[in-house]
mmCIF file of N, CA and C in Angstrom:
data_model
loop_
_atom_site.group_PDB
_atom_site.id
_atom_site.type_symbol
_atom_site.label_atom_id
_atom_site.label_comp_id
_atom_site.label_asym_id
_atom_site.label_seq_id
_atom_site.Cartn_x
_atom_site.Cartn_y
_atom_site.Cartn_z
ATOM 1 N N UNK A 1 1.296 -1.335 0.128
ATOM 2 C CA UNK A 1 -0.234 0.088 0.217
ATOM 3 C C UNK A 1 1.020 1.397 -0.067
ATOM 4 N N UNK A 2 0.390 2.487 -0.886
ATOM 5 C CA UNK A 2 1.626 3.086 -1.356
ATOM 6 C C UNK A 2 0.675 4.493 -1.758
ATOM 7 N N UNK A 3 1.432 5.587 -1.225
ATOM 8 C CA UNK A 3 0.161 7.041 -1.323
ATOM 9 C C UNK A 3 1.268 7.249 -2.734
ATOM 10 N N UNK A 4 0.800 7.154 -3.875
ATOM 11 C CA UNK A 4 0.907 7.793 -5.057
ATOM 12 C C UNK A 4 1.834 8.919 -5.442
ATOM 13 N N UNK A 5 0.741 9.762 -4.716
ATOM 14 C CA UNK A 5 0.800 11.508 -4.925
ATOM 15 C C UNK A 5 2.243 11.527 -4.129
ATOM 16 N N UNK A 6 2.025 11.721 -2.926
ATOM 17 C CA UNK A 6 3.032 12.008 -1.926
ATOM 18 C C UNK A 6 4.194 10.918 -1.469
ATOM 19 N N UNK A 7 4.228 10.015 -2.122
ATOM 20 C CA UNK A 7 5.570 9.353 -2.324
ATOM 21 C C UNK A 7 5.429 8.644 -1.000
ATOM 22 N N UNK A 8 4.985 8.848 -0.262
ATOM 23 C CA UNK A 8 5.176 7.856 1.610
ATOM 24 C C UNK A 8 3.984 7.387 1.589
ATOM 25 N N UNK A 9 4.335 6.033 2.378
ATOM 26 C CA UNK A 9 3.256 5.284 2.823
ATOM 27 C C UNK A 9 2.424 5.914 3.809
ATOM 28 N N UNK A 10 1.207 5.111 4.148
ATOM 29 C CA UNK A 10 0.309 5.645 4.748
ATOM 30 C C UNK A 10 0.731 4.695 6.338
ATOM 31 N N UNK A 11 0.377 5.285 7.194
ATOM 32 C CA UNK A 11 0.719 4.773 8.822
ATOM 33 C C UNK A 11 0.452 3.842 8.637
ATOM 34 N N UNK A 12 1.427 2.259 8.878
ATOM 35 C CA UNK A 12 1.013 0.976 9.234
ATOM 36 C C UNK A 12 0.082 0.856 9.270
ATOM 37 N N UNK A 13 -0.579 1.189 10.773
ATOM 38 C CA UNK A 13 -1.550 -0.056 11.382
ATOM 39 C C UNK A 13 -2.466 0.207 10.484
ATOM 40 N N UNK A 14 -2.906 1.676 9.085
ATOM 41 C CA UNK A 14 -3.757 1.228 8.015
ATOM 42 C C UNK A 14 -3.383 0.420 7.149
ATOM 43 N N UNK A 15 -2.081 -0.213 6.817
ATOM 44 C CA UNK A 15 -2.046 -1.434 5.780
ATOM 45 C C UNK A 15 -2.608 -2.717 6.765
ATOM 46 N N UNK A 16 -2.627 -2.530 8.080
ATOM 47 C CA UNK A 16 -3.585 -3.811 8.736
ATOM 48 C C UNK A 16 -4.841 -4.168 8.374
ATOM 49 N N UNK A 17 -5.042 -2.746 8.418
ATOM 50 C CA UNK A 17 -6.673 -2.175 8.326
ATOM 51 C C UNK A 17 -7.058 -2.595 6.821
ATOM 52 N N UNK A 18 -6.442 -3.015 5.874
ATOM 53 C CA UNK A 18 -6.784 -3.684 4.504
ATOM 54 C C UNK A 18 -7.352 -2.434 3.420
ATOM 55 N N UNK A 19 -6.726 -1.677 3.954
ATOM 56 C CA UNK A 19 -6.907 0.148 3.119
ATOM 57 C C UNK A 19 -6.363 -0.020 2.130
ATOM 58 N N UNK A 20 -6.919 0.410 0.385
ATOM 59 C CA UNK A 20 -5.845 0.423 -0.471
ATOM 60 C C UNK A 20 -5.499 2.058 -0.806
ATOM 61 N N UNK A 21 -4.738 2.465 -1.007
ATOM 62 C CA UNK A 21 -4.006 4.330 -1.277
ATOM 63 C C UNK A 21 -4.783 3.895 -2.676
ATOM 64 N N UNK A 22 -5.742 5.306 -2.152
ATOM 65 C CA UNK A 22 -5.905 5.982 -4.032
ATOM 66 C C UNK A 22 -5.328 6.645 -4.338
ATOM 67 N N UNK A 23 -4.160 7.044 -5.706
ATOM 68 C CA UNK A 23 -3.393 8.100 -6.064
ATOM 69 C C UNK A 23 -4.653 8.995 -6.974
ATOM 70 N N UNK A 24 -5.250 9.773 -5.948
ATOM 71 C CA UNK A 24 -6.040 10.439 -6.418
ATOM 72 C C UNK A 24 -5.730 12.017 -5.573
ATOM 73 N N UNK A 25 -6.116 12.892 -6.563
ATOM 74 C CA UNK A 25 -5.876 14.725 -5.064
ATOM 75 C C UNK A 25 -6.733 14.546 -4.072
ATOM 76 N N UNK A 26 -6.119 15.068 -3.415
ATOM 77 C CA UNK A 26 -7.014 15.751 -1.896
ATOM 78 C C UNK A 26 -7.207 16.974 -2.523
ATOM 79 N N UNK A 27 -8.531 17.333 -1.889
ATOM 80 C CA UNK A 27 -9.241 18.398 -2.116
ATOM 81 C C UNK A 27 -8.495 19.870 -1.047
ATOM 82 N N UNK A 28 -8.551 20.420 -1.793
ATOM 83 C CA UNK A 28 -7.958 21.566 -1.271
ATOM 84 C C UNK A 28 -8.758 22.202 0.227
ATOM 85 N N UNK A 29 -8.161 22.706 1.244
ATOM 86 C CA UNK A 29 -9.400 23.865 2.464
ATOM 87 C C UNK A 29 -9.678 22.310 2.904
ATOM 88 N N UNK A 30 -9.117 21.123 3.205
ATOM 89 C CA UNK A 30 -10.029 20.190 4.274
ATOM 90 C C UNK A 30 -10.008 20.709 5.823
ATOM 91 N N UNK A 31 -10.631 20.432 6.650
ATOM 92 C CA UNK A 31 -10.301 20.566 7.906
ATOM 93 C C UNK A 31 -9.161 19.626 8.312
ATOM 94 N N UNK A 32 -8.364 20.585 8.833
ATOM 95 C CA UNK A 32 -6.926 20.035 9.686
ATOM 96 C C UNK A 32 -6.857 17.984 10.241
ATOM 97 N N UNK A 33 -6.209 17.334 9.845
ATOM 98 C CA UNK A 33 -6.646 16.520 10.687
ATOM 99 C C UNK A 33 -6.667 16.673 12.689
ATOM 100 N N UNK A 34 -5.573 17.557 12.792
ATOM 101 C CA UNK A 34 -5.925 17.766 14.266
ATOM 102 C C UNK A 34 -7.071 19.099 14.871
ATOM 103 N N UNK A 35 -7.947 19.675 13.919
ATOM 104 C CA UNK A 35 -9.188 19.964 13.771
ATOM 105 C C UNK A 35 -10.215 18.780 14.188
ATOM 106 N N UNK A 36 -10.008 17.426 13.166
ATOM 107 C CA UNK A 36 -10.748 16.398 12.563
ATOM 108 C C UNK A 36 -11.012 15.735 14.586
ATOM 109 N N UNK A 37 -9.256 15.910 15.350
ATOM 110 C CA UNK A 37 -8.575 15.028 16.361
ATOM 111 C C UNK A 37 -9.519 15.754 17.384
ATOM 112 N N UNK A 38 -9.820 17.065 17.582
ATOM 113 C CA UNK A 38 -10.209 17.851 18.521
ATOM 114 C C UNK A 38 -11.946 17.379 18.406
ATOM 115 N N UNK A 39 -12.520 17.462 17.557
ATOM 116 C CA UNK A 39 -14.188 17.099 17.674
ATOM 117 C C UNK A 39 -14.169 15.836 18.079
ATOM 118 N N UNK A 40 -12.997 15.519 17.669
ATOM 119 C CA UNK A 40 -13.724 13.197 18.246
ATOM 120 C C UNK A 40 -13.236 13.289 20.250
ATOM 121 N N UNK A 41 -12.062 14.111 20.463
ATOM 122 C CA UNK A 41 -11.855 14.166 21.938
ATOM 123 C C UNK A 41 -12.424 15.113 22.748
ATOM 124 N N UNK A 42 -12.948 16.024 22.217
ATOM 125 C CA UNK A 42 -14.176 16.825 23.206
ATOM 126 C C UNK A 42 -14.731 16.166 24.149
ATOM 127 N N UNK A 43 -14.985 17.278 25.071
ATOM 128 C CA UNK A 43 -15.051 16.482 26.151
ATOM 129 C C UNK A 43 -16.680 16.437 26.191
ATOM 130 N N UNK A 44 -17.273 17.232 25.334
ATOM 131 C CA UNK A 44 -18.902 17.001 25.231
ATOM 132 C C UNK A 44 -19.299 16.307 23.929
ATOM 133 N N UNK A 45 -18.578 15.472 23.637
ATOM 134 C CA UNK A 45 -18.957 14.538 22.375
ATOM 135 C C UNK A 45 -19.864 13.055 22.694
ATOM 136 N N UNK A 46 -20.719 13.081 22.078
ATOM 137 C CA UNK A 46 -21.265 12.072 22.819
ATOM 138 C C UNK A 46 -21.262 10.650 21.146
ATOM 139 N N UNK A 47 -20.885 9.465 21.901
ATOM 140 C CA UNK A 47 -21.255 8.953 20.823
ATOM 141 C C UNK A 47 -22.290 8.546 19.917
ATOM 142 N N UNK A 48 -22.919 8.073 18.947
ATOM 143 C CA UNK A 48 -23.751 7.530 18.061
ATOM 144 C C UNK A 48 -24.305 6.113 18.532
ATOM 145 N N UNK A 49 -23.192 5.350 18.777
ATOM 146 C CA UNK A 49 -22.861 4.157 19.217
ATOM 147 C C UNK A 49 -21.864 3.706 19.874
ATOM 148 N N UNK A 50 -21.895 2.645 20.759
ATOM 149 C CA UNK A 50 -20.882 2.223 21.613
ATOM 150 C C UNK A 50 -20.973 0.342 21.770
ATOM 151 N N UNK A 51 -19.674 -0.288 21.682
ATOM 152 C CA UNK A 51 -19.418 -1.509 21.968
ATOM 153 C C UNK A 51 -18.575 -1.887 23.558
ATOM 154 N N UNK A 52 -18.977 -2.672 24.193
ATOM 155 C CA UNK A 52 -18.236 -3.016 25.531
ATOM 156 C C UNK A 52 -16.929 -3.573 24.967
ATOM 157 N N UNK A 53 -15.826 -3.337 25.224
ATOM 158 C CA UNK A 53 -14.522 -3.691 24.520
ATOM 159 C C UNK A 53 -14.769 -5.709 25.167
ATOM 160 N N UNK A 54 -15.240 -6.037 26.338
ATOM 161 C CA UNK A 54 -15.306 -7.322 27.063
ATOM 162 C C UNK A 54 -16.581 -7.905 26.076
ATOM 163 N N UNK A 55 -16.985 -7.828 25.382
ATOM 164 C CA UNK A 55 -18.322 -8.215 24.627
ATOM 165 C C UNK A 55 -17.590 -9.219 23.298
ATOM 166 N N UNK A 56 -18.215 -10.460 23.659
ATOM 167 C CA UNK A 56 -17.885 -11.548 22.647
ATOM 168 C C UNK A 56 -17.617 -10.779 21.310
ATOM 169 N N UNK A 57 -16.957 -10.724 20.467
ATOM 170 C CA UNK A 57 -17.187 -10.306 18.782
ATOM 171 C C UNK A 57 -17.012 -8.770 18.833
ATOM 172 N N UNK A 58 -16.382 -8.077 19.736
ATOM 173 C CA UNK A 58 -16.629 -6.623 19.772
ATOM 174 C C UNK A 58 -16.033 -6.038 18.893
ATOM 175 N N UNK A 59 -14.597 -6.319 18.342
ATOM 176 C CA UNK A 59 -14.155 -5.564 17.285
ATOM 177 C C UNK A 59 -15.023 -6.167 15.977
ATOM 178 N N UNK A 60 -15.375 -6.743 15.906
ATOM 179 C CA UNK A 60 -16.250 -7.501 14.747
ATOM 180 C C UNK A 60 -17.778 -6.763 14.677
ATOM 181 N N UNK A 61 -18.076 -6.348 15.544
ATOM 182 C CA UNK A 61 -19.370 -5.767 16.155
ATOM 183 C C UNK A 61 -18.996 -3.675 15.501
ATOM 184 N N UNK A 62 -17.905 -3.112 16.297
ATOM 185 C CA UNK A 62 -17.493 -1.888 16.123
ATOM 186 C C UNK A 62 -17.127 -1.697 15.088
ATOM 187 N N UNK A 63 -16.261 -2.886 14.005
ATOM 188 C CA UNK A 63 -15.900 -2.311 12.464
ATOM 189 C C UNK A 63 -17.688 -2.135 11.914
ATOM 190 N N UNK A 64 -18.281 -3.368 12.241
ATOM 191 C CA UNK A 64 -19.654 -3.219 11.615
ATOM 192 C C UNK A 64 -20.669 -1.989 11.714
ATOM 193 N N UNK A 65 -20.533 -1.458 13.142
ATOM 194 C CA UNK A 65 -21.196 -0.355 13.243
ATOM 195 C C UNK A 65 -20.635 1.244 12.635
ATOM 196 N N UNK A 66 -19.011 0.940 12.598
ATOM 197 C CA UNK A 66 -18.530 2.096 12.135
ATOM 198 C C UNK A 66 -18.955 2.144 10.850
ATOM 199 N N UNK A 67 -18.972 1.582 10.064
ATOM 200 C CA UNK A 67 -18.860 1.216 8.800
ATOM 201 C C UNK A 67 -20.489 1.809 8.587
ATOM 202 N N UNK A 68 -21.418 0.742 9.352
ATOM 203 C CA UNK A 68 -22.976 1.617 9.390
ATOM 204 C C UNK A 68 -23.303 2.794 8.816
ATOM 205 N N UNK A 69 -22.527 3.726 10.076
ATOM 206 C CA UNK A 69 -22.818 4.680 10.349
ATOM 207 C C UNK A 69 -21.888 5.382 9.167
ATOM 208 N N UNK A 70 -20.971 5.329 8.888
ATOM 209 C CA UNK A 70 -19.979 5.856 8.159
ATOM 210 C C UNK A 70 -20.868 5.852 6.817
ATOM 211 N N UNK A 71 -21.477 4.943 6.309
ATOM 212 C CA UNK A 71 -22.258 4.719 5.179
ATOM 213 C C UNK A 71 -23.362 5.685 5.323
ATOM 214 N N UNK A 72 -23.999 5.884 6.736
ATOM 215 C CA UNK A 72 -25.178 6.593 6.490
ATOM 216 C C UNK A 72 -24.823 8.031 6.457
ATOM 217 N N UNK A 73 -23.709 8.490 7.164
ATOM 218 C CA UNK A 73 -23.545 9.902 7.216
ATOM 219 C C UNK A 73 -22.637 10.393 5.819
ATOM 220 N N UNK A 74 -22.381 9.531 4.988
ATOM 221 C CA UNK A 74 -21.970 9.848 3.615
ATOM 222 C C UNK A 74 -20.504 10.247 3.725
ATOM 223 N N UNK A 75 -20.161 9.285 4.628
ATOM 224 C CA UNK A 75 -18.639 9.902 4.828
ATOM 225 C C UNK A 75 -17.853 8.523 3.716
ATOM 226 N N UNK A 76 -17.915 8.023 3.477
ATOM 227 C CA UNK A 76 -17.553 6.799 2.107
ATOM 228 C C UNK A 76 -18.546 7.238 1.456
ATOM 229 N N UNK A 77 -17.689 7.194 -0.089
ATOM 230 C CA UNK A 77 -18.328 7.673 -1.301
ATOM 231 C C UNK A 77 -19.139 6.392 -2.384
ATOM 232 N N UNK A 78 -19.178 6.971 -3.246
ATOM 233 C CA UNK A 78 -19.465 5.646 -4.494
ATOM 234 C C UNK A 78 -18.655 4.862 -4.481
ATOM 235 N N UNK A 79 -17.149 5.414 -4.596
ATOM 236 C CA UNK A 79 -16.289 4.407 -5.020
ATOM 237 C C UNK A 79 -15.779 3.868 -3.692
ATOM 238 N N UNK A 80 -16.555 3.878 -2.728
ATOM 239 C CA UNK A 80 -15.737 3.310 -1.428
ATOM 240 C C UNK A 80 -14.554 3.995 -1.420
ATOM 241 N N UNK A 81 -14.357 4.912 -1.104
ATOM 242 C CA UNK A 81 -13.540 5.676 -0.691
ATOM 243 C C UNK A 81 -13.960 7.174 0.204
ATOM 244 N N UNK A 82 -12.733 7.138 1.150
ATOM 245 C CA UNK A 82 -12.421 7.923 2.429
ATOM 246 C C UNK A 82 -11.265 8.478 2.811
ATOM 247 N N UNK A 83 -10.876 9.503 3.245
ATOM 248 C CA UNK A 83 -9.900 10.298 3.808
ATOM 249 C C UNK A 83 -9.572 9.476 4.983
ATOM 250 N N UNK A 84 -7.854 9.127 5.574
ATOM 251 C CA UNK A 84 -7.607 8.874 7.104
ATOM 252 C C UNK A 84 -6.264 9.833 7.276
ATOM 253 N N UNK A 85 -6.005 9.864 8.167
ATOM 254 C CA UNK A 85 -4.578 10.186 8.461
ATOM 255 C C UNK A 85 -3.391 9.672 7.643
ATOM 256 N N UNK A 86 -2.542 9.876 7.293
ATOM 257 C CA UNK A 86 -1.391 8.934 6.970
ATOM 258 C C UNK A 86 0.064 9.635 7.093
ATOM 259 N N UNK A 87 0.958 8.596 7.146
ATOM 260 C CA UNK A 87 1.940 9.135 7.791
ATOM 261 C C UNK A 87 2.302 9.980 6.906
ATOM 262 N N UNK A 88 3.199 11.055 7.908
ATOM 263 C CA UNK A 88 4.168 12.414 7.322
ATOM 264 C C UNK A 88 2.710 13.481 6.011
ATOM 265 N N UNK A 89 1.769 13.135 6.292
ATOM 266 C CA UNK A 89 1.059 14.364 5.417
ATOM 267 C C UNK A 89 -0.350 14.392 6.505
ATOM 268 N N UNK A 90 -1.267 15.163 6.473
ATOM 269 C CA UNK A 90 -2.984 15.592 6.952
ATOM 270 C C UNK A 90 -3.498 14.236 6.769
ATOM 271 N N UNK A 91 -4.081 14.262 5.438
ATOM 272 C CA UNK A 91 -4.886 13.077 4.715
ATOM 273 C C UNK A 91 -4.297 12.557 3.660
ATOM 274 N N UNK A 92 -4.595 11.063 3.636
ATOM 275 C CA UNK A 92 -4.322 10.625 2.758
ATOM 276 C C UNK A 92 -6.287 9.807 2.253
ATOM 277 N N UNK A 93 -6.100 9.544 1.078
ATOM 278 C CA UNK A 93 -7.451 8.885 0.049
ATOM 279 C C UNK A 93 -7.136 7.482 -0.039
ATOM 280 N N UNK A 94 -8.026 6.356 0.853
ATOM 281 C CA UNK A 94 -8.214 5.210 0.938
ATOM 282 C C UNK A 94 -9.237 4.924 0.167
ATOM 283 N N UNK A 95 -9.244 3.375 -0.100
ATOM 284 C CA UNK A 95 -10.461 2.437 -0.639
ATOM 285 C C UNK A 95 -10.847 1.346 0.085
ATOM 286 N N UNK A 96 -12.036 1.178 0.700
ATOM 287 C CA UNK A 96 -12.304 -0.303 1.590
ATOM 288 C C UNK A 96 -12.001 -1.060 0.296
ATOM 289 N N UNK A 97 -11.423 -2.468 0.777
ATOM 290 C CA UNK A 97 -11.383 -3.533 0.145
ATOM 291 C C UNK A 97 -12.286 -4.370 0.788
ATOM 292 N N UNK A 98 -12.218 -5.947 0.472
ATOM 293 C CA UNK A 98 -13.320 -6.883 1.000
ATOM 294 C C UNK A 98 -12.392 -7.444 2.281
ATOM 295 N N UNK A 99 -11.004 -6.857 2.321
ATOM 296 C CA UNK A 99 -10.494 -7.211 3.689
ATOM 297 C C UNK A 99 -10.728 -6.395 4.427
ATOM 298 N N UNK A 100 -11.016 -4.646 4.187
ATOM 299 C CA UNK A 100 -11.287 -3.756 5.320
ATOM 300 C C UNK A 100 -11.784 -3.985 6.932
ATOM 301 N N UNK A 101 -11.175 -3.848 7.561
ATOM 302 C CA UNK A 101 -11.491 -4.016 9.396
ATOM 303 C C UNK A 101 -11.002 -2.831 9.888
ATOM 304 N N UNK A 102 -11.592 -1.923 10.045
ATOM 305 C CA UNK A 102 -11.132 -0.673 10.456
ATOM 306 C C UNK A 102 -10.316 -0.797 11.707
ATOM 307 N N UNK A 103 -10.863 -1.547 12.923
ATOM 308 C CA UNK A 103 -10.596 -1.845 14.283
ATOM 309 C C UNK A 103 -9.054 -2.301 14.118
ATOM 310 N N UNK A 104 -8.318 -2.877 13.167
ATOM 311 C CA UNK A 104 -7.052 -3.589 12.760
ATOM 312 C C UNK A 104 -6.099 -2.005 13.071
ATOM 313 N N UNK A 105 -6.733 -0.709 12.476
ATOM 314 C CA UNK A 105 -5.686 0.087 12.956
ATOM 315 C C UNK A 105 -5.716 0.870 14.090
ATOM 316 N N UNK A 106 -6.667 0.694 15.037
ATOM 317 C CA UNK A 106 -6.307 1.069 16.515
ATOM 318 C C UNK A 106 -5.106 0.127 17.111
ATOM 319 N N UNK A 107 -4.207 1.105 18.072
ATOM 320 C CA UNK A 107 -3.229 0.458 18.252
ATOM 321 C C UNK A 107 -3.821 0.407 19.634
ATOM 322 N N UNK A 108 -2.952 -0.323 20.219
ATOM 323 C CA UNK A 108 -3.253 -1.776 21.391
ATOM 324 C C UNK A 108 -3.572 -0.620 22.892
ATOM 325 N N UNK A 109 -4.614 -0.576 23.964
ATOM 326 C CA UNK A 109 -4.770 -0.041 24.617
ATOM 327 C C UNK A 109 -5.930 1.526 24.521
ATOM 328 N N UNK A 110 -6.321 1.559 25.610
ATOM 329 C CA UNK A 110 -7.525 2.755 25.306
ATOM 330 C C UNK A 110 -6.911 4.029 25.161
ATOM 331 N N UNK A 111 -8.333 5.215 24.378
ATOM 332 C CA UNK A 111 -7.603 6.085 24.124
ATOM 333 C C UNK A 111 -6.827 6.136 22.133
ATOM 334 N N UNK A 112 -6.868 4.952 21.544
ATOM 335 C CA UNK A 112 -6.498 5.240 20.230
ATOM 336 C C UNK A 112 -7.570 5.419 19.120
ATOM 337 N N UNK A 113 -7.632 5.646 17.923
ATOM 338 C CA UNK A 113 -8.766 6.112 17.381
ATOM 339 C C UNK A 113 -8.010 5.976 16.068
ATOM 340 N N UNK A 114 -9.273 6.092 15.325
ATOM 341 C CA UNK A 114 -9.095 6.291 13.466
ATOM 342 C C UNK A 114 -10.097 7.205 13.116
ATOM 343 N N UNK A 115 -9.723 8.051 12.644
ATOM 344 C CA UNK A 115 -10.495 8.871 12.338
ATOM 345 C C UNK A 115 -10.724 8.829 10.756
ATOM 346 N N UNK A 116 -12.070 8.862 9.961
ATOM 347 C CA UNK A 116 -12.360 8.688 8.748
ATOM 348 C C UNK A 116 -13.088 10.031 8.326
ATOM 349 N N UNK A 117 -12.665 10.874 7.969
ATOM 350 C CA UNK A 117 -13.132 11.966 6.765
ATOM 351 C C UNK A 117 -13.757 11.715 5.152
ATOM 352 N N UNK A 118 -15.263 12.327 4.543
ATOM 353 C CA UNK A 118 -15.489 12.233 3.621
ATOM 354 C C UNK A 118 -14.606 13.052 2.583
ATOM 355 N N UNK A 119 -14.327 12.158 1.276
ATOM 356 C CA UNK A 119 -13.648 13.039 0.973
ATOM 357 C C UNK A 119 -13.411 14.554 0.206
ATOM 358 N N UNK A 120 -14.526 15.140 0.496
ATOM 359 C CA UNK A 120 -15.308 16.454 0.596
ATOM 360 C C UNK A 120 -15.241 17.504 1.731
ATOM 361 N N UNK A 121 -14.592 16.573 2.893
ATOM 362 C CA UNK A 121 -14.437 17.495 4.124
ATOM 363 C C UNK A 121 -15.287 17.817 4.642
ATOM 364 N N UNK A 122 -16.823 17.605 4.428
ATOM 365 C CA UNK A 122 -17.547 18.432 5.580
ATOM 366 C C UNK A 122 -17.871 16.891 6.441
ATOM 367 N N UNK A 123 -17.922 15.572 6.553
ATOM 368 C CA UNK A 123 -18.241 14.999 7.301
ATOM 369 C C UNK A 123 -16.934 13.919 8.057
ATOM 370 N N UNK A 124 -16.982 12.897 9.149
ATOM 371 C CA UNK A 124 -16.560 12.654 9.797
ATOM 372 C C UNK A 124 -16.761 11.666 10.516
ATOM 373 N N UNK A 125 -16.549 10.174 10.604
ATOM 374 C CA UNK A 125 -16.983 8.923 11.825
ATOM 375 C C UNK A 125 -15.791 8.581 12.105
ATOM 376 N N UNK A 126 -15.609 8.439 13.278
ATOM 377 C CA UNK A 126 -14.219 8.001 13.923
ATOM 378 C C UNK A 126 -14.865 6.705 14.715
ATOM 379 N N UNK A 127 -13.693 5.692 14.818
ATOM 380 C CA UNK A 127 -13.922 4.542 15.588
ATOM 381 C C UNK A 127 -12.829 4.896 16.568
ATOM 382 N N UNK A 128 -13.444 4.768 18.238
ATOM 383 C CA UNK A 128 -12.143 5.332 19.245
ATOM 384 C C UNK A 128 -12.676 3.459 20.161
ATOM 385 N N UNK A 129 -11.448 3.985 20.802
ATOM 386 C CA UNK A 129 -11.572 3.526 22.280
ATOM 387 C C UNK A 129 -11.469 4.255 23.354
ATOM 388 N N UNK A 130 -12.502 4.216 24.117
ATOM 389 C CA UNK A 130 -12.911 4.560 25.363
ATOM 390 C C UNK A 130 -12.963 3.819 26.290
ATOM 391 N N UNK A 131 -12.016 3.713 27.422
ATOM 392 C CA UNK A 131 -12.259 3.129 28.541
ATOM 393 C C UNK A 131 -12.400 1.739 28.261
ATOM 394 N N UNK A 132 -13.822 1.024 28.664
ATOM 395 C CA UNK A 132 -14.241 -0.289 28.422
ATOM 396 C C UNK A 132 -14.763 -0.114 27.071
ATOM 397 N N UNK A 133 -15.184 0.410 26.368
ATOM 398 C CA UNK A 133 -15.928 0.896 25.180
ATOM 399 C C UNK A 133 -15.099 1.313 23.839
ATOM 400 N N UNK A 134 -15.568 0.583 22.697
ATOM 401 C CA UNK A 134 -15.789 1.389 21.565
ATOM 402 C C UNK A 134 -16.561 2.225 21.228
ATOM 403 N N UNK A 135 -16.011 3.097 20.960
ATOM 404 C CA UNK A 135 -17.355 4.062 20.375
ATOM 405 C C UNK A 135 -17.083 4.651 19.353
ATOM 406 N N UNK A 136 -18.291 5.156 18.708
ATOM 407 C CA UNK A 136 -18.655 5.404 16.644
ATOM 408 C C UNK A 136 -19.146 6.799 16.701
ATOM 409 N N UNK A 137 -18.238 8.255 16.494
ATOM 410 C CA UNK A 137 -18.561 9.003 16.786
ATOM 411 C C UNK A 137 -18.531 9.961 15.061
ATOM 412 N N UNK A 138 -19.685 10.535 15.214
ATOM 413 C CA UNK A 138 -20.296 11.098 13.714
ATOM 414 C C UNK A 138 -19.679 12.508 13.640
ATOM 415 N N UNK A 139 -19.835 13.231 12.887
ATOM 416 C CA UNK A 139 -19.230 15.047 13.155
ATOM 417 C C UNK A 139 -19.480 15.625 11.633
ATOM 418 N N UNK A 140 -20.586 16.533 11.348
ATOM 419 C CA UNK A 140 -20.570 17.094 10.075
ATOM 420 C C UNK A 140 -20.009 18.885 10.960
ATOM 421 N N UNK A 141 -19.074 19.191 10.132
ATOM 422 C CA UNK A 141 -18.240 20.245 9.785
ATOM 423 C C UNK A 141 -18.948 21.506 9.183
ATOM 424 N N UNK A 142 -20.128 22.139 10.102
ATOM 425 C CA UNK A 142 -21.509 23.279 9.339
ATOM 426 C C UNK A 142 -20.677 23.933 8.381
ATOM 427 N N UNK A 143 -19.559 24.244 8.885
ATOM 428 C CA UNK A 143 -18.454 25.508 8.158
ATOM 429 C C UNK A 143 -18.210 25.513 7.139
ATOM 430 N N UNK A 144 -18.184 24.108 6.503
ATOM 431 C CA UNK A 144 -17.607 23.950 4.955
ATOM 432 C C UNK A 144 -19.181 23.864 3.950
ATOM 433 N N UNK A 145 -18.478 24.744 3.028
ATOM 434 C CA UNK A 145 -19.839 24.530 2.099
ATOM 435 C C UNK A 145 -20.286 23.866 1.440
ATOM 436 N N UNK A 146 -21.030 23.629 1.089
ATOM 437 C CA UNK A 146 -22.236 22.367 0.665
ATOM 438 C C UNK A 146 -21.927 22.180 -0.965
#
């Protein structure tokens, strides 16, 4: 998996998640990864869904719920593409594959997260580890033009 546009590989945990890097341009003026991160870690954030980490099949269920909410929020485009943080740059365009399991990109331990943003930068859907649960967080950037 290689980001043809920047010449750098995406973060190693993204390769584990079964994502394919797409060598297409990234839109200008996207919210920064730092801004997306702040949205997800905000103390007032309320998850749309949670899965107890100790539940049988928790990772499978977290992946299923993330995909459901990412699709419902239009984070994933018609080609199965969305943006994630890459190594050495803000956003990298990736495509879901038959092997995609976003939870594989979570680093071990509470507090890990993967933030997916729509290619137009208007919406995000994150999968996070919060204490004893996996959270699915969805956000719309209201200041982005339609």
